[in-house]
Tab-separated table of C-alpha atoms in Angstrom:
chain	number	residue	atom	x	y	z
A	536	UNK	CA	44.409	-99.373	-121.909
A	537	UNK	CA	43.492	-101.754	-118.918
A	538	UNK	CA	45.317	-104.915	-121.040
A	539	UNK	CA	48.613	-102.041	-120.737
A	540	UNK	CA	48.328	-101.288	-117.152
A	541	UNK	CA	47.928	-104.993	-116.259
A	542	UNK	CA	50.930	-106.033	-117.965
A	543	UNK	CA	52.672	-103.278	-116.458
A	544	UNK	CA	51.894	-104.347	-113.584
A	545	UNK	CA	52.147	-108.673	-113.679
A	546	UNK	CA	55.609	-107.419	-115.386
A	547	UNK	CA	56.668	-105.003	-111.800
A	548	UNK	CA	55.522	-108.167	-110.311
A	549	UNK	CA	57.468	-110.491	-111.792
A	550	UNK	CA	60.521	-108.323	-111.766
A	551	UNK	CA	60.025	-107.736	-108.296
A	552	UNK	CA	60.290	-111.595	-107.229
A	553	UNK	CA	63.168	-111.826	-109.112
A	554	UNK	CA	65.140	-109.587	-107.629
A	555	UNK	CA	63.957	-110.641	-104.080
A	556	UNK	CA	66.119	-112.559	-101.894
A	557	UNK	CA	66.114	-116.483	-102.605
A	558	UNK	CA	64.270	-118.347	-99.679
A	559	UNK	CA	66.585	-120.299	-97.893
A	560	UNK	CA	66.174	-124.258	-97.562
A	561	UNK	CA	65.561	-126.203	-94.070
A	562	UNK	CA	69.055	-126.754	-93.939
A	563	UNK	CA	70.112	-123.901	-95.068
A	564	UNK	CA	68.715	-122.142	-92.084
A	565	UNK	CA	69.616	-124.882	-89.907
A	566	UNK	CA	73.431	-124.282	-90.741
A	567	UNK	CA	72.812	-120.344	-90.516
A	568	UNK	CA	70.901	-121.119	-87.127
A	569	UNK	CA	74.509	-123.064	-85.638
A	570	UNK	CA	76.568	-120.382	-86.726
A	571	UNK	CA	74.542	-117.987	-84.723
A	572	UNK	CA	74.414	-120.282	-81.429
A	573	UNK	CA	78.399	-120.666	-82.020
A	574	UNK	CA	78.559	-116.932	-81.858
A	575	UNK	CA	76.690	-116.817	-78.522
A	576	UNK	CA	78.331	-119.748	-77.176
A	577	UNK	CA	81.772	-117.918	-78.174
A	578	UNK	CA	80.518	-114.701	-76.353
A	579	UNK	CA	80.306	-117.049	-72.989
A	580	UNK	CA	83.610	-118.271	-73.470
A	581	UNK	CA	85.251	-114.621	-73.583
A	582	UNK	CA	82.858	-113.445	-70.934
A	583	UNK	CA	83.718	-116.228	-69.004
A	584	UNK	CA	87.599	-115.421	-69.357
A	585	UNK	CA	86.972	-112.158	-68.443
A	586	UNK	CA	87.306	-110.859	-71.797
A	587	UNK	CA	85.135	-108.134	-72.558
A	588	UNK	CA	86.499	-107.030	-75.559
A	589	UNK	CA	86.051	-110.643	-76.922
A	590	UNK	CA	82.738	-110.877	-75.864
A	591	UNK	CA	81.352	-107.409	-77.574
A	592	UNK	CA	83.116	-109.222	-81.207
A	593	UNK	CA	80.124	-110.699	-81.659
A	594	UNK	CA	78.021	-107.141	-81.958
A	595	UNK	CA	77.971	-105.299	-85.331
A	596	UNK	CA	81.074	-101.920	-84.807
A	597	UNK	CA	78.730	-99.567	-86.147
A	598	UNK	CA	77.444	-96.129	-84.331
A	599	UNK	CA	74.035	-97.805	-85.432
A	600	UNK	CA	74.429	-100.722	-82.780
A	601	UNK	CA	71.214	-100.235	-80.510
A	602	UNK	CA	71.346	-102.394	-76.803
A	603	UNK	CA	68.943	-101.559	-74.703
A	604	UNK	CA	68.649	-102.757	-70.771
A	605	UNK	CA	67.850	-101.381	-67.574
A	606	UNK	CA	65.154	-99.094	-68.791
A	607	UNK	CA	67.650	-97.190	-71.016
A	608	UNK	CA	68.720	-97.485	-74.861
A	609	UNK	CA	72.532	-97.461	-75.841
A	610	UNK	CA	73.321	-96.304	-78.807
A	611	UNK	CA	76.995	-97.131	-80.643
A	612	UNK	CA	79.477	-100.106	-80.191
A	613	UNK	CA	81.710	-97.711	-78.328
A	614	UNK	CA	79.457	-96.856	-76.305
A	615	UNK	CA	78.098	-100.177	-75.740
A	616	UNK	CA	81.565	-101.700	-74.635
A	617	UNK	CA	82.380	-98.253	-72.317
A	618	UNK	CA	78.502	-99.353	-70.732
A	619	UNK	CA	79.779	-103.009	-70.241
A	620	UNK	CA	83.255	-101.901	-68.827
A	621	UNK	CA	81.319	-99.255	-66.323
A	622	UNK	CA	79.181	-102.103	-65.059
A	623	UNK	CA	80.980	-105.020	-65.106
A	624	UNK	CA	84.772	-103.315	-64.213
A	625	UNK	CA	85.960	-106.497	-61.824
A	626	UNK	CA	85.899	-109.888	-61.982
A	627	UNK	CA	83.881	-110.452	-59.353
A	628	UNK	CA	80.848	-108.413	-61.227
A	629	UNK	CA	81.495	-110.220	-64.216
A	630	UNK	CA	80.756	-113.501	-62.804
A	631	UNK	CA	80.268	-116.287	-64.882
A	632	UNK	CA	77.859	-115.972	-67.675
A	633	UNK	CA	75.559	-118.869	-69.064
A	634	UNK	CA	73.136	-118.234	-72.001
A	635	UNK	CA	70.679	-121.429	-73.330
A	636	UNK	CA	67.288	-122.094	-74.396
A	637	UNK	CA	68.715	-120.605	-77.903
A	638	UNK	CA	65.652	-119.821	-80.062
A	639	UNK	CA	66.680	-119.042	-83.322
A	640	UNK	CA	64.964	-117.730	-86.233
A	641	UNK	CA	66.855	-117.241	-90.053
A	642	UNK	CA	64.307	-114.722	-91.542
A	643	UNK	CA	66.256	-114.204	-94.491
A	644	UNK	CA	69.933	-115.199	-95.799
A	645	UNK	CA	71.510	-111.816	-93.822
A	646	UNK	CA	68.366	-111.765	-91.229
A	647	UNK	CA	67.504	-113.265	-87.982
A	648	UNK	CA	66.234	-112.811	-84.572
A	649	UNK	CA	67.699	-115.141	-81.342
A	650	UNK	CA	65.630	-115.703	-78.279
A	651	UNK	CA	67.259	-116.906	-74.920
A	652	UNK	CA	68.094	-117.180	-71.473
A	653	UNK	CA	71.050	-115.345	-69.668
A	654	UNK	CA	72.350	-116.455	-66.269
A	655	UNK	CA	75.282	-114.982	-64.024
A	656	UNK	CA	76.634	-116.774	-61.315
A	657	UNK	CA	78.259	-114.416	-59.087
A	658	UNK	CA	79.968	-114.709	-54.798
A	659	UNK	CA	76.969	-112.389	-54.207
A	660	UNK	CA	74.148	-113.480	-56.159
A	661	UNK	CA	72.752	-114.739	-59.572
A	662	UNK	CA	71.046	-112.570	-61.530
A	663	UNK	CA	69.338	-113.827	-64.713
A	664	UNK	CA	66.592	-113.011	-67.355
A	665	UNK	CA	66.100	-113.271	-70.962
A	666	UNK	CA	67.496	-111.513	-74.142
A	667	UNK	CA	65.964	-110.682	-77.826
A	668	UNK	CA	69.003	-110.006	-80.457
A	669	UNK	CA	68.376	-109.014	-83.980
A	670	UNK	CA	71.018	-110.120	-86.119
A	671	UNK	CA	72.195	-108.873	-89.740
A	672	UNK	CA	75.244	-111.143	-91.893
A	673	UNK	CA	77.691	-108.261	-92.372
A	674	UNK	CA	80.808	-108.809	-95.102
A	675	UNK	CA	80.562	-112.505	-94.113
A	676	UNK	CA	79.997	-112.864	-90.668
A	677	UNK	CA	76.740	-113.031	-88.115
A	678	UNK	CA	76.654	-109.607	-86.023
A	679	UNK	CA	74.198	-108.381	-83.293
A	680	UNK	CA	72.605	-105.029	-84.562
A	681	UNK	CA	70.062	-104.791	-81.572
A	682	UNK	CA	69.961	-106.595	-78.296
A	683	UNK	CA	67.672	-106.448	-75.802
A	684	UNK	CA	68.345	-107.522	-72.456
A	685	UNK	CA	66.137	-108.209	-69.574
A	686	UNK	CA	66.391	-109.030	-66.111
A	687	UNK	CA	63.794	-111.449	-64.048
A	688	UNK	CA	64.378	-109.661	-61.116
């Protein structure tokens, strides 16, 4: 009886790492890693142009989309663009946007979390602070699921 419940159970094991997701190599994450900094480095180019729209294409479209900043959680891409058009409705609050100190970590081949800094340069002032993003590979493509923002001041 114990010989059948241990080979049971070595056999759930075994089928169990099979089915898991391969490990990705060093390089592997190292390419996955540059297509995530190219999709925040595109987001400062659209911001940049004033582009909203352009900016939010590199956040999953799903209701499920969570950003939270200020002290308050937004749920939903549409409501996550509407919250970005409401605050930043001119040019002048837009500013210009700079993100660095990209710290990016591949957890899994559709997984990862990016670390960084976020600086505007606006007439009036220059707000700044730092950001968390989880990120899932959707049909493809690298999306922000979650993002949270905060602000040094």
């Amino acid at each position: 009886m114990v010989r059948s419940i241990l080979a049971g159970a070595v056999f759930l094991f075994v089928a169990a790492c099979a089915t898991s997701p391969a490990a990705l190599t060093d390089k592997e994450k190292a390419s996955e890693a540059a297509a995530i900094t190219a999709l925040l480095e595109a987001q400062d180019v659209a911001w940049n142009k004033g582009d909203i729209d352009g900016f939010m294409q590199g956040y999953w479209q799903s209701p499920e989309l969570r950003f939270a900043s200020g002290g308050t959680v937004t749920r939903g891409y549409d409501q996550t663009v509407a919250r970005y058009k409401t605050t930043y409705s001119t040019p002048g609050l837009m500013g210009t946007l700079e993100t660095g100190d990209h710290e990016i970590i591949v957890l899994s081949p559709d997984a990862a979390i990016a670390h960084g800094h976020w600086q505007l340069t606006r007439a009036v002032d220059a707000p700044s602070g730092l950001y968390t993003l989880v990120l899932r590979k959707i049909d493809g493509n690298w999306r922000i699921v979650s993002d949270t923002t905060t602000s040094a001041e």
